[in-house]
Coordinates of C-alpha atoms and ligand atoms in Angstrom, one line a residue:
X8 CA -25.7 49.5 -105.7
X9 CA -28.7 49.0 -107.5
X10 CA -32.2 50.9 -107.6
X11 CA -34.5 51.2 -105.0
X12 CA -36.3 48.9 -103.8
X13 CA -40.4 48.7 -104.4
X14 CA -41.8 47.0 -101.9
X15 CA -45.2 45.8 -101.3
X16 CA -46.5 45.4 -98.2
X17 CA -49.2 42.0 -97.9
X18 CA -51.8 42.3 -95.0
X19 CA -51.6 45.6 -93.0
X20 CA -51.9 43.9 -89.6
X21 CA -50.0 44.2 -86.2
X22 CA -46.5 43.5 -87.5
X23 CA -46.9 45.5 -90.4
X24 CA -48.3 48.6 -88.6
X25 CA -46.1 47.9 -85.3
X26 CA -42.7 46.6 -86.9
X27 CA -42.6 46.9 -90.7
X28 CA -43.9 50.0 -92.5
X29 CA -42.3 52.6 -89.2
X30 CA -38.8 51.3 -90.0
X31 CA -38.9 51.6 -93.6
X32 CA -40.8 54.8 -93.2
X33 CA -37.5 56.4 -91.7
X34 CA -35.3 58.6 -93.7
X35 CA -32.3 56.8 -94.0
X36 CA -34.4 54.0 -96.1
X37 CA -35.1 56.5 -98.2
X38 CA -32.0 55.9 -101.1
X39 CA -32.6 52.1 -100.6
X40 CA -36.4 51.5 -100.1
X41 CA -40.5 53.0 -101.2
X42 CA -42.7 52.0 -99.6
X43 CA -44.7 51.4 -102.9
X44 CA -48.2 49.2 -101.9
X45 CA -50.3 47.6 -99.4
X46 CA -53.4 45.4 -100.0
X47 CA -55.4 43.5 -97.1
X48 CA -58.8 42.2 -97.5
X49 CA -60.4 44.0 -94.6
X50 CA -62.4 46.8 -95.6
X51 CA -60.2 50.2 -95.0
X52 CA -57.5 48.7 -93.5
X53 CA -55.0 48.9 -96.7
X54 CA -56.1 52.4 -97.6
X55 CA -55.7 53.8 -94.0
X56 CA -51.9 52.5 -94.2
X57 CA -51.6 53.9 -97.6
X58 CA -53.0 57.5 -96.8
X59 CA -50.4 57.4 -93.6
X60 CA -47.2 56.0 -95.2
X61 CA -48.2 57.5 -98.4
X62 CA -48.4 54.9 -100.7
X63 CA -49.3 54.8 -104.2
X64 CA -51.1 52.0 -104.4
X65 CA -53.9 50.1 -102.0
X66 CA -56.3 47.0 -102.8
X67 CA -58.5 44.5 -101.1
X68 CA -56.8 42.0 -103.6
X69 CA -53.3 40.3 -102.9
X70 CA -53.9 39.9 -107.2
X71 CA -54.7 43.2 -107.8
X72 CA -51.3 44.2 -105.7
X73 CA -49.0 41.8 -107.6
X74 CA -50.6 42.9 -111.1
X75 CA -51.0 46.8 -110.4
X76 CA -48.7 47.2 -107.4
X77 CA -45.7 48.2 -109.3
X78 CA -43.5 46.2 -106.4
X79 CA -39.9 44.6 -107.2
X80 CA -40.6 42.8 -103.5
X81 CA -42.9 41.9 -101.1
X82 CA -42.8 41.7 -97.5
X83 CA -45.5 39.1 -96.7
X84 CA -47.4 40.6 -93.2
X85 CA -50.6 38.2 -93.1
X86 CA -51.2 34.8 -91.1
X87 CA -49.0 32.2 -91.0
X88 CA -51.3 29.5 -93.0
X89 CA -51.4 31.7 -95.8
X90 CA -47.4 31.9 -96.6
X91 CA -47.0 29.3 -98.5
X92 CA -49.6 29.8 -100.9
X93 CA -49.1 33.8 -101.5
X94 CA -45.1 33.2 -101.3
X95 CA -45.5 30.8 -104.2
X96 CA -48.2 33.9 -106.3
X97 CA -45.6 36.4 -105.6
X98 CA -42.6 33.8 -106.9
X99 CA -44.9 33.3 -110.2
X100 CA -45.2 37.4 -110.9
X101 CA -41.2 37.8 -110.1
X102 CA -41.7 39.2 -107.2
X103 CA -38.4 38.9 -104.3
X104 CA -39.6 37.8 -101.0
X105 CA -39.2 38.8 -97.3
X106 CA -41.6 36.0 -95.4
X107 CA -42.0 37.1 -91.7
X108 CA -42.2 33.8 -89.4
X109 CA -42.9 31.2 -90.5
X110 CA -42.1 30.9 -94.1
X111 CA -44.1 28.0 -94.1
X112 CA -45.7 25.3 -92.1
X113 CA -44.5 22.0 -94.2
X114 CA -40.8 20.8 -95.3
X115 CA -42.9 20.0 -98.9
X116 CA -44.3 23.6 -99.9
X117 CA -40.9 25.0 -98.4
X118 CA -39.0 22.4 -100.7
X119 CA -41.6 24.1 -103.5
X120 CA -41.1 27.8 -102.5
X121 CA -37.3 27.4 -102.7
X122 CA -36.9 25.4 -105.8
X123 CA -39.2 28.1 -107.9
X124 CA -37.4 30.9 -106.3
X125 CA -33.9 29.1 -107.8
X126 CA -35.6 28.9 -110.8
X127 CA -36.9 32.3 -111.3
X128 CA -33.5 34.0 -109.8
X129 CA -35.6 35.2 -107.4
X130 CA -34.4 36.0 -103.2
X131 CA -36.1 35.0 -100.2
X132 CA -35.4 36.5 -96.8
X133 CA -37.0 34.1 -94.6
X134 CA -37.0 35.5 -90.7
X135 CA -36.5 35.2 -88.2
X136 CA -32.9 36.3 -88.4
X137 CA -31.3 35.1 -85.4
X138 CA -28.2 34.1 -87.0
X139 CA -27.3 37.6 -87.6
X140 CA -27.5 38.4 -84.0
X141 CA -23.7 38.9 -82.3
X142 CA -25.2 37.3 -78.9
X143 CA -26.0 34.0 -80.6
X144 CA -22.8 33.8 -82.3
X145 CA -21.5 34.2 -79.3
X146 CA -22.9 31.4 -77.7
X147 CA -22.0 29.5 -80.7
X148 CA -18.7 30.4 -80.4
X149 CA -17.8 30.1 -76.7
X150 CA -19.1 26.0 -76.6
X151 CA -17.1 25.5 -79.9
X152 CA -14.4 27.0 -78.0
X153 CA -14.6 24.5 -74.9
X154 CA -16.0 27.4 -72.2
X155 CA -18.8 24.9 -71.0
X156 CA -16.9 21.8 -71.7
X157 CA -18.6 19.2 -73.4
X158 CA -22.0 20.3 -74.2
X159 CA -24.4 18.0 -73.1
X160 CA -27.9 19.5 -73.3
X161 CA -29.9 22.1 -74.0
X162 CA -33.5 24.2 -73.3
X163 CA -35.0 27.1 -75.6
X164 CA -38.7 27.4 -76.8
X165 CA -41.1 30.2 -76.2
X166 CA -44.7 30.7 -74.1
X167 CA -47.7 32.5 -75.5
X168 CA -49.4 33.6 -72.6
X169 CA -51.9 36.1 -73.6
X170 CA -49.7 38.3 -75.6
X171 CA -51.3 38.2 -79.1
X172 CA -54.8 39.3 -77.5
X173 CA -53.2 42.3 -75.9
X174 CA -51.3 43.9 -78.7
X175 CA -52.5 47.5 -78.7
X176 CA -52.2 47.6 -82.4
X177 CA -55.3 45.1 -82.1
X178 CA -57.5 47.4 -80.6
X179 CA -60.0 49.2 -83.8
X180 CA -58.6 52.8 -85.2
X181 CA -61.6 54.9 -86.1
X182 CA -63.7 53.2 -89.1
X183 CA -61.2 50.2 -89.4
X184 CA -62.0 47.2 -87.3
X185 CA -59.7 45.6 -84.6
X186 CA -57.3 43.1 -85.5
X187 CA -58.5 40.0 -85.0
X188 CA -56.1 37.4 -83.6
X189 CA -57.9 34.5 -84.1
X190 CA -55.4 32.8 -86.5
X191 CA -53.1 32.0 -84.0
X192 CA -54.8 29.5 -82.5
X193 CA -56.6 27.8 -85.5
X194 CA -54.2 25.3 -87.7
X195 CA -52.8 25.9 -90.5
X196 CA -50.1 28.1 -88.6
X197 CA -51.6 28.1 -85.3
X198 CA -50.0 27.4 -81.7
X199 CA -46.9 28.9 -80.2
X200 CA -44.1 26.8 -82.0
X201 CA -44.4 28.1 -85.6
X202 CA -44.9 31.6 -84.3
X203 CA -42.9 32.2 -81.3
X204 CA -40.7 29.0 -80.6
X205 CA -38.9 29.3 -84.3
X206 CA -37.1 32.1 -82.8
X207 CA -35.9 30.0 -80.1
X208 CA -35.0 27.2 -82.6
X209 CA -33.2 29.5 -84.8
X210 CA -31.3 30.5 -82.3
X211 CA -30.2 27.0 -80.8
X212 CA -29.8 25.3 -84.3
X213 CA -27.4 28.5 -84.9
X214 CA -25.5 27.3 -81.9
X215 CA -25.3 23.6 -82.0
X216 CA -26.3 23.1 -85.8
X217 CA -29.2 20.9 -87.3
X218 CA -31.3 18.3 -85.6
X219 CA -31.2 14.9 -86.6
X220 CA -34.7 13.3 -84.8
X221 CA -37.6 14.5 -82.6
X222 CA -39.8 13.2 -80.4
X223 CA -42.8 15.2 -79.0
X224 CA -45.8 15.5 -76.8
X225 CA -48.4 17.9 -78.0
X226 CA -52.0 19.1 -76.6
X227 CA -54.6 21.7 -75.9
X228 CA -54.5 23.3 -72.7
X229 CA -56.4 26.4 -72.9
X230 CA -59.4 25.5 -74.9
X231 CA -61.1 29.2 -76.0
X232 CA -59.4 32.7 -75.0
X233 CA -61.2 36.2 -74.8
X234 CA -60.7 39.2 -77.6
X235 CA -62.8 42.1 -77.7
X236 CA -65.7 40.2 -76.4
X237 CA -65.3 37.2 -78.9
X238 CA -64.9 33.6 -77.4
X239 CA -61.6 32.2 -79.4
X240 CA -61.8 28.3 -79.8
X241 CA -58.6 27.2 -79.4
X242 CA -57.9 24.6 -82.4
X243 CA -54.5 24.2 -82.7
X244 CA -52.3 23.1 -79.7
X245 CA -51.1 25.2 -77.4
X246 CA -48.6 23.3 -75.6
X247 CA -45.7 21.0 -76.9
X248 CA -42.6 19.5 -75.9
X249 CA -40.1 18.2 -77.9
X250 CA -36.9 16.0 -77.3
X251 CA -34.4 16.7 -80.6
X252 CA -31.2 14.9 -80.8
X253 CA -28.4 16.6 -82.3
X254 CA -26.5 13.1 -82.7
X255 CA -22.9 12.2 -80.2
X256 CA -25.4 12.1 -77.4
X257 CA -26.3 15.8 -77.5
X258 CA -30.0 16.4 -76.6
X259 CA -32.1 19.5 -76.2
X260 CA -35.9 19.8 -74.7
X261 CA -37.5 22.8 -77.1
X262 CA -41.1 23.6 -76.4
X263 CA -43.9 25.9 -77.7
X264 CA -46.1 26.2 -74.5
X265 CA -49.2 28.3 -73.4
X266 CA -47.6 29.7 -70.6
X267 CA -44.1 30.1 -69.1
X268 CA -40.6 30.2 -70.3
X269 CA -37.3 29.3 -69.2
X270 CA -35.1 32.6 -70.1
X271 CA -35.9 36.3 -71.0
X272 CA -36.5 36.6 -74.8
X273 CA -36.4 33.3 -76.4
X274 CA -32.7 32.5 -75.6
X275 CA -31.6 29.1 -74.6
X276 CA -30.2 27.6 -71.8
X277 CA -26.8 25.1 -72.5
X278 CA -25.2 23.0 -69.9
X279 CA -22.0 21.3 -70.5
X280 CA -19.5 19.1 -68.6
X281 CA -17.6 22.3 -67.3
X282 CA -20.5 24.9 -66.7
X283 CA -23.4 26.6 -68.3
X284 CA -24.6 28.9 -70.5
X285 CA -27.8 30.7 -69.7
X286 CA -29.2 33.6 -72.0
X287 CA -26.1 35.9 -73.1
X288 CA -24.6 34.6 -69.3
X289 CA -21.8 32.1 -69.2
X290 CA -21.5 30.9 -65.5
X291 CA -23.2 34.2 -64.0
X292 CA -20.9 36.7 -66.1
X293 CA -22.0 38.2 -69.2
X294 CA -20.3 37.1 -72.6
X295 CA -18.2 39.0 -74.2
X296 CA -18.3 39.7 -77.7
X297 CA -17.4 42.2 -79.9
X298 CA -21.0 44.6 -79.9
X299 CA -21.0 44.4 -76.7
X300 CA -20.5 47.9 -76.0
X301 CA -23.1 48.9 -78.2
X302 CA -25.8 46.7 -76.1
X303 CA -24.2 48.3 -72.9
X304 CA -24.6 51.8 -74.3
X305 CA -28.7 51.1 -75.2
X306 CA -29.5 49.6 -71.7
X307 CA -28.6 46.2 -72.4
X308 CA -31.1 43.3 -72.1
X309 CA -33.5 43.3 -74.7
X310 CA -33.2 46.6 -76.0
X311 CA -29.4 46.7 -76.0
X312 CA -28.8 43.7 -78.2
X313 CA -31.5 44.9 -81.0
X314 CA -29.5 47.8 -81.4
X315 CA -26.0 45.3 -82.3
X316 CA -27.8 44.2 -85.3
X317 CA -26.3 45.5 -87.9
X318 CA -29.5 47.6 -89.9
X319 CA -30.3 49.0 -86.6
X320 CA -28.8 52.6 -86.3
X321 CA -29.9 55.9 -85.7
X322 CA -33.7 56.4 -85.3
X323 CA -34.1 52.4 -85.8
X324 CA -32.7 52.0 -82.2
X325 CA -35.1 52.4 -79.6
X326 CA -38.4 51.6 -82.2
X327 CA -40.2 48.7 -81.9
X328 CA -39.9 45.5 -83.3
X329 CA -36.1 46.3 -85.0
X330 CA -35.5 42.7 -85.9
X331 CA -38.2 42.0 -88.0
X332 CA -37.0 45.5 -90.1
X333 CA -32.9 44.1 -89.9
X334 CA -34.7 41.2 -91.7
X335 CA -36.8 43.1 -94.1
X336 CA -33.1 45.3 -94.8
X337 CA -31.2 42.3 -95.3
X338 CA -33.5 41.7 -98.3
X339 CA -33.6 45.2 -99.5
X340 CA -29.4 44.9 -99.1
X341 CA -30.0 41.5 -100.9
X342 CA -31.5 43.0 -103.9
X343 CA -29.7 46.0 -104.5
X344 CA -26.4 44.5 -104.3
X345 CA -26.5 41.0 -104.9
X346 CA -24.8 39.9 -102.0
X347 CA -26.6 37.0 -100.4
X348 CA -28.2 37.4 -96.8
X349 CA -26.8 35.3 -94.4
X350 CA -30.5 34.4 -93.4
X351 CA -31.4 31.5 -95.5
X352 CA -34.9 29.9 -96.8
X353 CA -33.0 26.5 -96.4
X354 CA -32.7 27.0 -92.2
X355 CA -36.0 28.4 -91.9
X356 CA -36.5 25.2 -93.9
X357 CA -35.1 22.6 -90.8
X358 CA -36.6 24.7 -88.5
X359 CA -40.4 24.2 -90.2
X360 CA -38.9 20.3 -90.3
X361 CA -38.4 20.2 -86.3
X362 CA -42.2 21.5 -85.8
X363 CA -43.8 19.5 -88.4
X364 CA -42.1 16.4 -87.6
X365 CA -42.7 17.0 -83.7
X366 CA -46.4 17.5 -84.2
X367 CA -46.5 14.0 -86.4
X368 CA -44.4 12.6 -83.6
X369 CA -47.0 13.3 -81.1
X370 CA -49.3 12.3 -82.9
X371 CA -47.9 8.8 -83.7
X372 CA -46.1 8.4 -81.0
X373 CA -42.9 7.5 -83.1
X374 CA -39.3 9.7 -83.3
X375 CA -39.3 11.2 -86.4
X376 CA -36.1 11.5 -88.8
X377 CA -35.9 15.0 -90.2
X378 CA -35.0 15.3 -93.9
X379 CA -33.5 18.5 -93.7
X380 CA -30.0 20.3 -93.2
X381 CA -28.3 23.7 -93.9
X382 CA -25.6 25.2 -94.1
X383 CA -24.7 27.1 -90.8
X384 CA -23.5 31.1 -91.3
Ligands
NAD5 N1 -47.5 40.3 -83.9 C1 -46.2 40.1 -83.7 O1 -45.7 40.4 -82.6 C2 -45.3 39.6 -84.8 C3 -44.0 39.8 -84.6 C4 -43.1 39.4 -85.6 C5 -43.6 38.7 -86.7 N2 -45.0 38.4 -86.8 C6 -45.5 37.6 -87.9 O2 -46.1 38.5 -88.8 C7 -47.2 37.8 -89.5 C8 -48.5 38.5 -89.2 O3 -48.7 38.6 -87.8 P1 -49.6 39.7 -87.2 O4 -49.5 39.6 -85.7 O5 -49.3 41.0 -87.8 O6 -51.0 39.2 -87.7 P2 -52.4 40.1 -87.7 O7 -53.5 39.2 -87.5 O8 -52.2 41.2 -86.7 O9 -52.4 40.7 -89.1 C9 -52.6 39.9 -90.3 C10 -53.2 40.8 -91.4 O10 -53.2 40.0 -92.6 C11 -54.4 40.3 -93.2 N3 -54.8 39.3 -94.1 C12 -55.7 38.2 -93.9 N4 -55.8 37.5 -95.1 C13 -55.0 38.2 -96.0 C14 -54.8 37.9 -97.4 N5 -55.3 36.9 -98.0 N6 -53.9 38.8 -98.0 C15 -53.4 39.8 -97.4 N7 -53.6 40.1 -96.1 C16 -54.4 39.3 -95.4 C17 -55.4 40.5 -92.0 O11 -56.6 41.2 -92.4 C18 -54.6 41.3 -91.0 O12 -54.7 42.7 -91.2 C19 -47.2 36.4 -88.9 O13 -46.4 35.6 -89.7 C20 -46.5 36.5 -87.6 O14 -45.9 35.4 -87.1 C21 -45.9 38.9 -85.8

């Protein structure tokens, strides 16, 4: 095992207060992990997370973090449109990388971000992790195994409703403003499919592998939204469709919507010739799978299958957010011991080639041949 780990934290927002810096705050991170620096460009922000995590170093300035920080890694907390760009800084100053969704928004910069990482020897830990979850392998593994019959199609895909206006992580802490949220609905990295629906594309390209064409409707439905007195303009669309084909006939609907969802979480929904599988449920019973027990013993549902991933023990259980910290572990792991992570740059890859190519298929009206693959784990 190697040292530990520096790690740097970039933009002290919602997941970085809620999901990141708790988790690696917690003692048993302690031989493996420091929380070492923090930098966001609103005033306070990055010192107030440095005086409570006690960090040693805090900036404005993502420079100033990768020239004084001190970090071996960085977990990169800001807004989507901005990954690609600070991924590629923190690639230049030898930095490793944990991106949280979405790594990036094009196949070309993710093409860029993985070829310089190669170059430099450096990791990327791209989430969202859904590969390492036991309840997708297990869906994976009961179609492979015939329990459905021949599978024949497919729903998964997420709804935003009004969830990122009512994080109470939003709401101002003393001298440091709120958080806006305005991001998420402005391109680049805007709408529901590059921050919610890659979770359920993950997930179903995990279980039936990669996507071969898309075609897609996309649109504006809700055209402003309401935070802290602020009108929101909605400029990115907030309401897709897509058809994928996964070749031999196989189809699946995925969508990024405004409202609504087909299951709990962002699971999918598979139907085959002999029965379906909806969620974790294969014709009304639950699956069974080996960490099973462990979801049983922490309440099941939502809460019961973060705690069968594998990082999530002792205090980790039962804290917020534990899948975005398995992914941030799986890099630390990754670093110290040279073992690679099962979750790979090269699938968050396809998956930023499904959304990209369904936008330009809505908006030529033409399928779209995607240009990516990966290897399935
Ligand atoms: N909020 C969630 O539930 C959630 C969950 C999992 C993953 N994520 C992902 O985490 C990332 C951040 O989301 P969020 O909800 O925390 O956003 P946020 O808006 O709450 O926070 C983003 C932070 O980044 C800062 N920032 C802006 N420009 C910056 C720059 N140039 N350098 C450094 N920091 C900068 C902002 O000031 C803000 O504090 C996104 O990729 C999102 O998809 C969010």
């Amino acid at each position: 095992m190697g040292d530990i780990v520096r790690m740097g934290i970039v933009g002290a927002g919602t997941i970085a207060q809620r999901g990141i810096m708790p988790h690696l705050a917690v003692d048993d991170m302690r031989d493996k992990v420091k929380l070492q620096a923090v930098c966001d460009p609103v005033p306070g922000r990055a010192a107030a997370a440095a005086e409570q995590y006690e960090m040693a170093f805090s900036s404005e300035s993502y420079e100033d973090l990768l020239e004084k920080g001190d970090v071996d890694a960085v977990s990169i907390c800001s807004p989507i449109g901005l990954h690609y760009e600070q991924g590629m800084m923190a690639l230049e100053a030898g930095k490793h990388i944990h991106f949280n969704k979405t790594m990036t928004t094009t196949v070309a910069e993710a093409d860029e971000l993985i070829a310089l990482a190669e170059k430099k020897g450096l990791k990327i830990v791209a989430s969202p992790g859904e590969v390492l979850r036991p309840q997708v392998q297990a869906v994976r593994r009961a179609i492979a195994e015939g329990k459905i019959g021949i599978p024949v199609w497919a729903i998964a895909g997420a709804g935003f409703g009004t969830y990122h206006l009512d994080e109470p992580e939003r709401r101002g802490k003393g001298s440091v403003p709120a958080i806006d949220p305005s991001w998420y609905f402005r391109k680049p990295g805007g709408g529901p499919l590059y921050d919610m629906s890659v979770y359920a594309f993950h997930g179903m390209t995990t279980v039936l592998g990669p996507v071969k064409r898309v075609s897609a409707v996309s649109g504006i439905v809700v055209p402003e939204r309401t935070f802290a007195d602020k009108t929101v303009k909605t400029e990115a669309d907030d309401n897709t469709g897509i058809l994928m084909d996964f070749g031999n006939g196989l189809f699946a609907v995925g969508f990024g919507s405004a409202a609504g969802s087909t299951n709990w979480w962002f699971t999918g929904t598979y139907f085959g010739t002999d029965g379906k599988i909806e969620g974790f449920n294969l014709n009304g019973e639950e699956l069974e799978y080996p960490e099973r027990p462990i979801s049983d013993a922490n309440g099941g549902g939502v809460a019961g299958a973060q705690a069968t991933l594998p990082h999530v023990v002792g205090d980790h259980v039962g804290m917020e957010e534990a899948h975005v910290f398995e992914d941030v572990a799986q890099l630390i792991d990754w670093v110290r011991d040279d073992k690679a992570s099962p979750v790979t740059a090269q699938h968050a890859r396809h998956v930023i080639d499904i959304v990209e190519s369904a936008y330009r298929a809505a908006e030529t009206g033409q399928t779209q041949e995607l240009t990516t693959t990966f290897e399935r784990n």
